[in-house]
PDB file of C-alpha atoms in Angstrom:
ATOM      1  CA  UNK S   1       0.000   0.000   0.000  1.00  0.00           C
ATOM      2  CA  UNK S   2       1.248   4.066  -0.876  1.00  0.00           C
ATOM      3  CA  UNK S   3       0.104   6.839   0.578  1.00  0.00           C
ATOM      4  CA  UNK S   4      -1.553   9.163  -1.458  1.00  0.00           C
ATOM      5  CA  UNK S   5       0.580  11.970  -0.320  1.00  0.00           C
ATOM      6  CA  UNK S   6       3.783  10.409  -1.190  1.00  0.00           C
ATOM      7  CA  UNK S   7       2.666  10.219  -5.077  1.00  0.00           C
ATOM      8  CA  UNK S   8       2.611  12.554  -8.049  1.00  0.00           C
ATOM      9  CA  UNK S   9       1.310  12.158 -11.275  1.00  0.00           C
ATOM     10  CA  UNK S  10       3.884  10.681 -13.453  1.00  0.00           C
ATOM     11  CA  UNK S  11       4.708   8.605 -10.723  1.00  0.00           C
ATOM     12  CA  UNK S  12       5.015   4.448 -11.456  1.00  0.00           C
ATOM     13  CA  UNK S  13       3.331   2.328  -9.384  1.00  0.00           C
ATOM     14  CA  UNK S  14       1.669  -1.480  -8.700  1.00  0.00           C
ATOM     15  CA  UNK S  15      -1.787  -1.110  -9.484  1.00  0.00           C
ATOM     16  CA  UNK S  16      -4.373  -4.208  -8.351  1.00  0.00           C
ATOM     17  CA  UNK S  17      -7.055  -4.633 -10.567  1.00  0.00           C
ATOM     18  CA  UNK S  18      -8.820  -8.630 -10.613  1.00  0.00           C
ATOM     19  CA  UNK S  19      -6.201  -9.709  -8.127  1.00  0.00           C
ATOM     20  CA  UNK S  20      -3.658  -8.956 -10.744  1.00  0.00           C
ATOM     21  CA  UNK S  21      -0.671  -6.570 -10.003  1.00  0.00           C
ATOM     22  CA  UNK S  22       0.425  -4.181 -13.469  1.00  0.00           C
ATOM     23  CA  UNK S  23       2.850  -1.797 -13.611  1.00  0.00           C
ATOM     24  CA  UNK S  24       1.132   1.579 -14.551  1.00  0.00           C
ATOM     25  CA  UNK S  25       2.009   5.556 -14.652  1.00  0.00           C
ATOM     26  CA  UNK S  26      -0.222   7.901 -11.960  1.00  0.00           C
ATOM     27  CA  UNK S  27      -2.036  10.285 -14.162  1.00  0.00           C
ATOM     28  CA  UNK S  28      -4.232  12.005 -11.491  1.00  0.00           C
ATOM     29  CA  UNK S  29      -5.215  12.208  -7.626  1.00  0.00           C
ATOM     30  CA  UNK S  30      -8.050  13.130  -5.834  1.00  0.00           C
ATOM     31  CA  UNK S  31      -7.011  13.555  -2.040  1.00  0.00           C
ATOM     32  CA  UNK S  32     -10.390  14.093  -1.259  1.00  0.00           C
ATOM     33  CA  UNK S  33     -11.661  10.900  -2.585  1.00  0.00           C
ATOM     34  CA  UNK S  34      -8.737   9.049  -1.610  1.00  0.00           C
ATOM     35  CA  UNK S  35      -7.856   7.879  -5.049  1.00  0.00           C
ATOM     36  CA  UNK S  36      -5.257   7.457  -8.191  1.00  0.00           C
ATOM     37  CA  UNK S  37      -5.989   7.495 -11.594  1.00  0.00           C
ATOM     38  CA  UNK S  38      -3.372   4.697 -13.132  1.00  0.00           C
ATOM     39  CA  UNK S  39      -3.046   4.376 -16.782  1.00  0.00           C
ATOM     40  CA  UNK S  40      -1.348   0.300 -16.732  1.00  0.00           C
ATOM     41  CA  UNK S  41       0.293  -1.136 -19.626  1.00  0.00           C
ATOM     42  CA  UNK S  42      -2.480  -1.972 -21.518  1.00  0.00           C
ATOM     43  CA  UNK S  43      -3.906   1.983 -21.998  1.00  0.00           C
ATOM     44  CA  UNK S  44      -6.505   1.768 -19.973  1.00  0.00           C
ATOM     45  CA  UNK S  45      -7.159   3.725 -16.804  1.00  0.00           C
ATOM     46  CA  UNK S  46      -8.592   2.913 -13.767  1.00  0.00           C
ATOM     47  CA  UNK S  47      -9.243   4.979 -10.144  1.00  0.00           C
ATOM     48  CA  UNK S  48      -7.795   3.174  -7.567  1.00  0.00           C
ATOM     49  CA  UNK S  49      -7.928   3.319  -3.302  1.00  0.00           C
ATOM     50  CA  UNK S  50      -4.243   3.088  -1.409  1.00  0.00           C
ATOM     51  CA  UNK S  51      -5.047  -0.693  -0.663  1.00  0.00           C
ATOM     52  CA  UNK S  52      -4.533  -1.181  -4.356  1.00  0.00           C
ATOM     53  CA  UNK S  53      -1.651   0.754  -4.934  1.00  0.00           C
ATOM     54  CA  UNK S  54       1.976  -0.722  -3.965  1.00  0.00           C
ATOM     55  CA  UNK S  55       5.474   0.613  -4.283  1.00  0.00           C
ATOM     56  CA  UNK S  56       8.207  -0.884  -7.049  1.00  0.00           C
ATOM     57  CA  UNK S  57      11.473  -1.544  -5.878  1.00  0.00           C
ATOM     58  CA  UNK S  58      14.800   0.161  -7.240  1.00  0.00           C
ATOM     59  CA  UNK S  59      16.439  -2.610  -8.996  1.00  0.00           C
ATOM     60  CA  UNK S  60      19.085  -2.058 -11.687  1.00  0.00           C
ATOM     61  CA  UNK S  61      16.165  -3.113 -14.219  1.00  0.00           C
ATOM     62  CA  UNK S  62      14.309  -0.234 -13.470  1.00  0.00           C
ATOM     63  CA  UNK S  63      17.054   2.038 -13.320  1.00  0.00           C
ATOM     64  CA  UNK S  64      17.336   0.868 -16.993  1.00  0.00           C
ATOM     65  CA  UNK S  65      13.761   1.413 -17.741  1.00  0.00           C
ATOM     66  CA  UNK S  66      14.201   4.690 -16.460  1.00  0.00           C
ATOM     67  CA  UNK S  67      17.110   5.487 -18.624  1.00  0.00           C
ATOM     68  CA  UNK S  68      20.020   5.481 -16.523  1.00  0.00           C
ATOM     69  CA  UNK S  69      23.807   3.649 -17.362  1.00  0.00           C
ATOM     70  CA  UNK S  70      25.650   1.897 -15.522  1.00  0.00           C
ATOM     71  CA  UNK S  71      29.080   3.034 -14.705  1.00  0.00           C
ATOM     72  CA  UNK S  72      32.193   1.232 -15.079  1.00  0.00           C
ATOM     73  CA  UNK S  73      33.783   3.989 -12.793  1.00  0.00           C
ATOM     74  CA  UNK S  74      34.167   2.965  -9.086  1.00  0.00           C
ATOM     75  CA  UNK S  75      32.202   5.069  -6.328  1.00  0.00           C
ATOM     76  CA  UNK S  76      34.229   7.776  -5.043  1.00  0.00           C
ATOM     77  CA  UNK S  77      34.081   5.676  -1.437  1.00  0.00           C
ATOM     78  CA  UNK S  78      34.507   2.372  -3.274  1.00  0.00           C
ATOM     79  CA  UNK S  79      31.642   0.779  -2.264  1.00  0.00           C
ATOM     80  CA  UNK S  80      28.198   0.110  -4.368  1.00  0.00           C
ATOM     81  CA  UNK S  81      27.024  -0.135  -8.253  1.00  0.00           C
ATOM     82  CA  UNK S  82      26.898   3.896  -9.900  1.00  0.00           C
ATOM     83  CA  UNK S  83      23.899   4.850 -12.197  1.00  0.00           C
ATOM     84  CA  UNK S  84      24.157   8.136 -14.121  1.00  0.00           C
ATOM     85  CA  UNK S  85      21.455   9.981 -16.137  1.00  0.00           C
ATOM     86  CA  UNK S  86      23.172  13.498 -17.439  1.00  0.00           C
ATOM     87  CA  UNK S  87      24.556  14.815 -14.574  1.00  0.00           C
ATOM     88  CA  UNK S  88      22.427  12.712 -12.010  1.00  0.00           C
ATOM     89  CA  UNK S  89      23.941   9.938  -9.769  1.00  0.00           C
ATOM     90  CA  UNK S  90      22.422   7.076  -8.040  1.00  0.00           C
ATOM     91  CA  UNK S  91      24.345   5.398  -6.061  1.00  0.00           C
ATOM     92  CA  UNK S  92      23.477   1.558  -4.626  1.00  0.00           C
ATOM     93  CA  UNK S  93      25.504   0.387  -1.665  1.00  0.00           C
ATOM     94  CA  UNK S  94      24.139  -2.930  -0.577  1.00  0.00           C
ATOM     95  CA  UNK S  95      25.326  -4.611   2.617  1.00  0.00           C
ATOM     96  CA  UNK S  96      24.327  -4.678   6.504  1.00  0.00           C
ATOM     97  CA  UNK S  97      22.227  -1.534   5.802  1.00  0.00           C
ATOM     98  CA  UNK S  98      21.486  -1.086   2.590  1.00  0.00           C
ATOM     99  CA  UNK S  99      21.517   2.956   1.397  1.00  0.00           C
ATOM    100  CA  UNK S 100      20.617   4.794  -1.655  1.00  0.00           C
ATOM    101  CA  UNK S 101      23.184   8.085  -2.055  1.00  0.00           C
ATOM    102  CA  UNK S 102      21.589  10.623  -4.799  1.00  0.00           C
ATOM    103  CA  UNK S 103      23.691  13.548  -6.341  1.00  0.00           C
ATOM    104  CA  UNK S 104      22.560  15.899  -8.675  1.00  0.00           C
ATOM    105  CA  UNK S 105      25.289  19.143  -9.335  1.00  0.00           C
ATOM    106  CA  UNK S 106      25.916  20.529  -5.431  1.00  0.00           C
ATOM    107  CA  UNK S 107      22.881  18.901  -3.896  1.00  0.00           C
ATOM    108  CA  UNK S 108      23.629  15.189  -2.366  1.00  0.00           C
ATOM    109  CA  UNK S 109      20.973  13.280  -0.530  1.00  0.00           C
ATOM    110  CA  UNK S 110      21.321   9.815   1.344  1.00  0.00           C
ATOM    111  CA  UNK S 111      18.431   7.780   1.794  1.00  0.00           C
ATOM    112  CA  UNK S 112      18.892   4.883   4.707  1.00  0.00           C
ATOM    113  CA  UNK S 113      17.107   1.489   3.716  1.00  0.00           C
ATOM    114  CA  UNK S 114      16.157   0.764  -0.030  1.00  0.00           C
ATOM    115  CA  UNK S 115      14.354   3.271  -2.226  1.00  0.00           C
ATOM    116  CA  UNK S 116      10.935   2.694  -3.852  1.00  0.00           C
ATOM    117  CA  UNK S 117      11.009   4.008  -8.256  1.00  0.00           C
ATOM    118  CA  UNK S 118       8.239   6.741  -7.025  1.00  0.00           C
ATOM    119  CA  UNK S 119      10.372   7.583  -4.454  1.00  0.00           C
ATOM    120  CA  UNK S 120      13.257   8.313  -6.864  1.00  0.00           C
ATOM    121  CA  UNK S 121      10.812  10.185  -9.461  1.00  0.00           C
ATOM    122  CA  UNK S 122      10.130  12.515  -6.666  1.00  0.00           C
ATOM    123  CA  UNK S 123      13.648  13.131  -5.269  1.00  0.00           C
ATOM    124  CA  UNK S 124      14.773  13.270  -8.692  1.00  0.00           C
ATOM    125  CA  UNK S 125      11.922  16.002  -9.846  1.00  0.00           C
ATOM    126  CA  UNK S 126      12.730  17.727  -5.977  1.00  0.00           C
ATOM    127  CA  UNK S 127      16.467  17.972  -7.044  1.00  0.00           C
ATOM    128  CA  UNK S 128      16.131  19.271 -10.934  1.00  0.00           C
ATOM    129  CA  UNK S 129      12.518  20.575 -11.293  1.00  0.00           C
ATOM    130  CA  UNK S 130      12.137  18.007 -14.092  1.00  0.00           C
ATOM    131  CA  UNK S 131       9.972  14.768 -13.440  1.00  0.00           C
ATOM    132  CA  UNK S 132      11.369  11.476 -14.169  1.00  0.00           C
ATOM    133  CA  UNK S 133       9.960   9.028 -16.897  1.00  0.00           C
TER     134      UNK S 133
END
């Protein structure tokens, strides 16, 4: 389950529709309602409550999706896998507490714990003004 107030539109998300989970874009809330509209994968949109609404993971095949390379240069600290989209860093560091360290120009932001794609979209739009598709 999201919170309403953690999304945007633009944002990707799990949607539930028929007990199956797709992959779909947040085109539209209404707070007052409590609702998302989600347009999924197949074009077709659908209002849906939190309950129905789950967060994606960060994995490296998202960060592809999402149009960011992996680096062959090692982290600055030497730890973790570096993602670059222009002159936007993401930088995974697994281990005994996993982190997410973002860097966009002079701004640098670590996030404890593992970071959620609509969480990056919104850190990402927070840090350049642009959203993230």
């Amino acid at each position: 389950m999201i919170n309403l107030h953690q999304l945007k539109a633009g944002d990707i998300v799990l949607a539930k529709f028929e007990e199956q989970l797709s992959e779909g874009k947040v085109l539209e809330l209404d707070l007052p309602a409590g609702q998302a509209c989600v347009l999924n994968q197949a074009d077709q949109e659908n209002w849906y409550v939190p309950e129905d609404l789950f967060p994606i993971p960060l994995t490296e095949e998202q960060l592809v999706k999402l149009k960011f390379k992996k680096t062959e240069e090692p982290p600055i600290n030497g730890s973790g896998q570096a993602w670059v989209r222009g002159p936007f860093t993401v930088l995974l560091q697994d281990g005994e507490q996993p982190h997410t360290i973002l860097h966009y120009r002079d701004e640098t932001r670590n996030i404890a714990g593992s970071l959620m794609v609509h969480e990056l979209q919104n850190h990402y739009q927070g840090m350049t003004l642009f959203h993230l598709e």
